[in-house]
JSON list of C-alpha atoms in Angstrom, two decimals:
[
{"chain": "A", "resi": 453, "resn": "MET", "atom": "CA", "xyz": [-8.53, 16.09, -2.10]},
{"chain": "A", "resi": 454, "resn": "VAL", "atom": "CA", "xyz": [-10.54, 17.88, 0.65]},
{"chain": "A", "resi": 455, "resn": "LEU", "atom": "CA", "xyz": [-7.50, 18.64, 2.87]},
{"chain": "A", "resi": 456, "resn": "GLN", "atom": "CA", "xyz": [-5.62, 19.85, -0.20]},
{"chain": "A", "resi": 457, "resn": "ASN", "atom": "CA", "xyz": [-8.54, 22.07, -1.00]},
{"chain": "A", "resi": 458, "resn": "ILE", "atom": "CA", "xyz": [-8.50, 23.47, 2.56]},
{"chain": "A", "resi": 459, "resn": "LEU", "atom": "CA", "xyz": [-4.73, 24.34, 2.11]},
{"chain": "A", "resi": 460, "resn": "LEU", "atom": "CA", "xyz": [-5.47, 26.01, -1.24]},
{"chain": "A", "resi": 461, "resn": "GLU", "atom": "CA", "xyz": [-8.34, 28.15, 0.23]},
{"chain": "A", "resi": 462, "resn": "LEU", "atom": "CA", "xyz": [-6.25, 28.91, 3.40]},
{"chain": "A", "resi": 463, "resn": "GLU", "atom": "CA", "xyz": [-3.57, 30.77, 1.16]},
{"chain": "A", "resi": 464, "resn": "MET", "atom": "CA", "xyz": [-6.06, 33.71, 0.80]},
{"chain": "A", "resi": 465, "resn": "ALA", "atom": "CA", "xyz": [-8.17, 33.18, 3.91]},
{"chain": "A", "resi": 466, "resn": "LYS", "atom": "CA", "xyz": [-8.56, 35.62, 6.84]},
{"chain": "A", "resi": 467, "resn": "ALA", "atom": "CA", "xyz": [-10.13, 32.98, 9.02]},
{"chain": "A", "resi": 468, "resn": "PRO", "atom": "CA", "xyz": [-9.78, 29.22, 9.54]},
{"chain": "A", "resi": 469, "resn": "VAL", "atom": "CA", "xyz": [-11.12, 27.09, 6.62]},
{"chain": "A", "resi": 470, "resn": "GLY", "atom": "CA", "xyz": [-13.26, 24.04, 7.41]},
{"chain": "A", "resi": 471, "resn": "LYS", "atom": "CA", "xyz": [-14.72, 21.38, 5.17]},
{"chain": "A", "resi": 472, "resn": "MET", "atom": "CA", "xyz": [-16.61, 18.19, 5.52]},
{"chain": "A", "resi": 473, "resn": "LEU", "atom": "CA", "xyz": [-14.68, 14.99, 4.95]},
{"chain": "A", "resi": 474, "resn": "ARG", "atom": "CA", "xyz": [-17.39, 12.54, 5.71]},
{"chain": "A", "resi": 475, "resn": "LYS", "atom": "CA", "xyz": [-21.06, 12.81, 6.87]},
{"chain": "A", "resi": 476, "resn": "GLY", "atom": "CA", "xyz": [-23.42, 10.03, 8.20]},
{"chain": "A", "resi": 477, "resn": "THR", "atom": "CA", "xyz": [-26.73, 10.01, 9.98]},
{"chain": "A", "resi": 478, "resn": "ASP", "atom": "CA", "xyz": [-25.03, 10.01, 13.39]},
{"chain": "A", "resi": 479, "resn": "PHE", "atom": "CA", "xyz": [-21.60, 11.42, 12.74]},
{"chain": "A", "resi": 480, "resn": "HIS", "atom": "CA", "xyz": [-19.48, 13.82, 10.65]},
{"chain": "A", "resi": 481, "resn": "VAL", "atom": "CA", "xyz": [-15.80, 14.43, 10.27]},
{"chain": "A", "resi": 482, "resn": "LEU", "atom": "CA", "xyz": [-14.43, 17.83, 9.55]},
{"chain": "A", "resi": 483, "resn": "GLY", "atom": "CA", "xyz": [-11.00, 19.12, 8.57]},
{"chain": "A", "resi": 484, "resn": "ILE", "atom": "CA", "xyz": [-10.16, 22.56, 9.65]},
{"chain": "A", "resi": 485, "resn": "GLY", "atom": "CA", "xyz": [-6.98, 24.48, 8.48]},
{"chain": "A", "resi": 486, "resn": "PHE", "atom": "CA", "xyz": [-5.39, 27.51, 10.20]},
{"chain": "A", "resi": 487, "resn": "LYS", "atom": "CA", "xyz": [-2.64, 29.93, 9.40]},
{"chain": "A", "resi": 488, "resn": "LYS", "atom": "CA", "xyz": [-0.39, 30.88, 12.40]},
{"chain": "A", "resi": 489, "resn": "HIS", "atom": "CA", "xyz": [-2.44, 33.10, 14.93]},
{"chain": "A", "resi": 490, "resn": "MET", "atom": "CA", "xyz": [-5.85, 32.33, 13.37]},
{"chain": "A", "resi": 491, "resn": "ILE", "atom": "CA", "xyz": [-8.60, 31.87, 15.84]},
{"chain": "A", "resi": 492, "resn": "LEU", "atom": "CA", "xyz": [-11.74, 29.64, 15.49]},
{"chain": "A", "resi": 493, "resn": "PRO", "atom": "CA", "xyz": [-14.21, 31.68, 17.62]},
{"chain": "A", "resi": 494, "resn": "GLU", "atom": "CA", "xyz": [-16.04, 30.42, 20.73]},
{"chain": "A", "resi": 495, "resn": "HIS", "atom": "CA", "xyz": [-18.58, 27.73, 19.94]},
{"chain": "A", "resi": 496, "resn": "LYS", "atom": "CA", "xyz": [-20.18, 24.59, 21.37]},
{"chain": "A", "resi": 497, "resn": "SER", "atom": "CA", "xyz": [-20.69, 21.00, 20.05]},
{"chain": "A", "resi": 498, "resn": "SER", "atom": "CA", "xyz": [-23.98, 19.38, 20.50]},
{"chain": "A", "resi": 499, "resn": "LEU", "atom": "CA", "xyz": [-22.32, 15.97, 19.90]},
{"chain": "A", "resi": 500, "resn": "PRO", "atom": "CA", "xyz": [-19.51, 14.20, 21.48]},
{"chain": "A", "resi": 501, "resn": "ALA", "atom": "CA", "xyz": [-16.35, 15.11, 19.63]},
{"chain": "A", "resi": 502, "resn": "LYS", "atom": "CA", "xyz": [-12.60, 14.33, 19.28]},
{"chain": "A", "resi": 503, "resn": "LEU", "atom": "CA", "xyz": [-10.17, 16.78, 17.95]},
{"chain": "A", "resi": 504, "resn": "VAL", "atom": "CA", "xyz": [-6.85, 15.35, 16.34]},
{"chain": "A", "resi": 505, "resn": "VAL", "atom": "CA", "xyz": [-4.00, 17.60, 15.35]},
{"chain": "A", "resi": 506, "resn": "ILE", "atom": "CA", "xyz": [-2.46, 16.42, 11.96]},
{"chain": "A", "resi": 507, "resn": "GLN", "atom": "CA", "xyz": [-0.22, 19.37, 11.35]},
{"chain": "A", "resi": 508, "resn": "GLY", "atom": "CA", "xyz": [1.23, 22.16, 13.53]},
{"chain": "A", "resi": 509, "resn": "GLU", "atom": "CA", "xyz": [0.12, 23.23, 17.02]},
{"chain": "A", "resi": 510, "resn": "VAL", "atom": "CA", "xyz": [-3.12, 24.63, 18.43]},
{"chain": "A", "resi": 511, "resn": "VAL", "atom": "CA", "xyz": [-4.34, 25.92, 21.80]},
{"chain": "A", "resi": 512, "resn": "TYR", "atom": "CA", "xyz": [-7.80, 24.46, 22.83]},
{"chain": "A", "resi": 513, "resn": "ASN", "atom": "CA", "xyz": [-9.26, 26.98, 25.19]},
{"chain": "A", "resi": 514, "resn": "SER", "atom": "CA", "xyz": [-12.16, 26.31, 27.40]},
{"chain": "A", "resi": 515, "resn": "ASP", "atom": "CA", "xyz": [-13.40, 27.19, 30.94]},
{"chain": "A", "resi": 516, "resn": "ALA", "atom": "CA", "xyz": [-11.03, 24.43, 32.16]},
{"chain": "A", "resi": 517, "resn": "GLY", "atom": "CA", "xyz": [-8.09, 26.56, 30.83]},
{"chain": "A", "resi": 518, "resn": "PRO", "atom": "CA", "xyz": [-5.88, 26.37, 27.77]},
{"chain": "A", "resi": 519, "resn": "LEU", "atom": "CA", "xyz": [-4.51, 23.13, 26.63]},
{"chain": "A", "resi": 520, "resn": "ILE", "atom": "CA", "xyz": [-1.56, 23.03, 23.91]},
{"chain": "A", "resi": 521, "resn": "LEU", "atom": "CA", "xyz": [-2.04, 20.30, 21.41]},
{"chain": "A", "resi": 522, "resn": "GLY", "atom": "CA", "xyz": [0.79, 19.44, 18.94]},
{"chain": "A", "resi": 523, "resn": "LEU", "atom": "CA", "xyz": [1.19, 16.98, 16.08]},
{"chain": "A", "resi": 524, "resn": "TYR", "atom": "CA", "xyz": [-0.99, 13.85, 16.61]},
{"chain": "A", "resi": 525, "resn": "ASP", "atom": "CA", "xyz": [-2.35, 14.90, 19.91]},
{"chain": "A", "resi": 526, "resn": "GLU", "atom": "CA", "xyz": [-5.97, 14.09, 20.53]},
{"chain": "A", "resi": 527, "resn": "HIS", "atom": "CA", "xyz": [-8.53, 15.78, 22.86]},
{"chain": "A", "resi": 528, "resn": "GLU", "atom": "CA", "xyz": [-12.13, 14.73, 23.80]},
{"chain": "A", "resi": 529, "resn": "ILE", "atom": "CA", "xyz": [-14.50, 17.78, 23.41]},
{"chain": "A", "resi": 530, "resn": "GLN", "atom": "CA", "xyz": [-17.22, 17.86, 25.90]},
{"chain": "A", "resi": 531, "resn": "VAL", "atom": "CA", "xyz": [-20.89, 18.24, 24.72]},
{"chain": "A", "resi": 532, "resn": "ASP", "atom": "CA", "xyz": [-22.04, 21.91, 25.17]},
{"chain": "A", "resi": 533, "resn": "GLN", "atom": "CA", "xyz": [-18.60, 23.11, 26.47]},
{"chain": "A", "resi": 534, "resn": "LEU", "atom": "CA", "xyz": [-17.97, 26.51, 25.23]},
{"chain": "A", "resi": 535, "resn": "HIS", "atom": "CA", "xyz": [-14.47, 26.53, 23.62]},
{"chain": "A", "resi": 536, "resn": "TRP", "atom": "CA", "xyz": [-12.26, 28.23, 20.98]},
{"chain": "A", "resi": 537, "resn": "ILE", "atom": "CA", "xyz": [-9.16, 27.36, 19.13]},
{"chain": "A", "resi": 538, "resn": "LYS", "atom": "CA", "xyz": [-5.98, 29.40, 18.32]},
{"chain": "A", "resi": 539, "resn": "ALA", "atom": "CA", "xyz": [-3.22, 28.24, 15.97]},
{"chain": "A", "resi": 540, "resn": "ASN", "atom": "CA", "xyz": [0.30, 28.75, 17.37]},
{"chain": "A", "resi": 541, "resn": "GLU", "atom": "CA", "xyz": [1.58, 27.85, 13.86]},
{"chain": "A", "resi": 542, "resn": "ASP", "atom": "CA", "xyz": [0.12, 26.76, 10.54]},
{"chain": "A", "resi": 543, "resn": "SER", "atom": "CA", "xyz": [-1.96, 23.85, 11.42]},
{"chain": "A", "resi": 544, "resn": "MET", "atom": "CA", "xyz": [-4.57, 21.30, 10.38]},
{"chain": "A", "resi": 545, "resn": "ILE", "atom": "CA", "xyz": [-6.96, 19.49, 12.69]},
{"chain": "A", "resi": 546, "resn": "ILE", "atom": "CA", "xyz": [-9.51, 16.76, 12.17]},
{"chain": "A", "resi": 547, "resn": "VAL", "atom": "CA", "xyz": [-12.75, 16.78, 14.28]},
{"chain": "A", "resi": 548, "resn": "VAL", "atom": "CA", "xyz": [-14.79, 13.74, 14.58]},
{"chain": "A", "resi": 549, "resn": "LYS", "atom": "CA", "xyz": [-18.36, 14.38, 15.91]},
{"chain": "A", "resi": 550, "resn": "GLY", "atom": "CA", "xyz": [-20.93, 11.83, 16.82]},
{"chain": "A", "resi": 551, "resn": "VAL", "atom": "CA", "xyz": [-21.32, 8.51, 18.38]}
]
C-alpha cells in the first residue's frame, strides 16, 4: 500500500512524495512519486544506489549531464555525486540504497 499512499498524497502535493518501502541495517528502498515537472532538488547519496523508473519518464541530472530515463530504465547513482531529478510526466521511481 506504500506506493498507493504516495499516489494519494501526490494529488495535493507541491513537491515529490517519497516513502520508505523497506529498511534494513545496510540498505533501504524508497518509492518517490512525481507530478509532471516536479523536481527533486540537488542532493547526494552516501550509499551506492540504483534508481528504477516504474512509471513515467524522469531526467536524472548530474555533473555528467542529463540522462532521460523511461519506464523500467535503471541507473546506478554514484556515491557522493550531486544530482537532481525532474519529471517529464507523472512518474514513480524506486531507489534502492545500500550494499
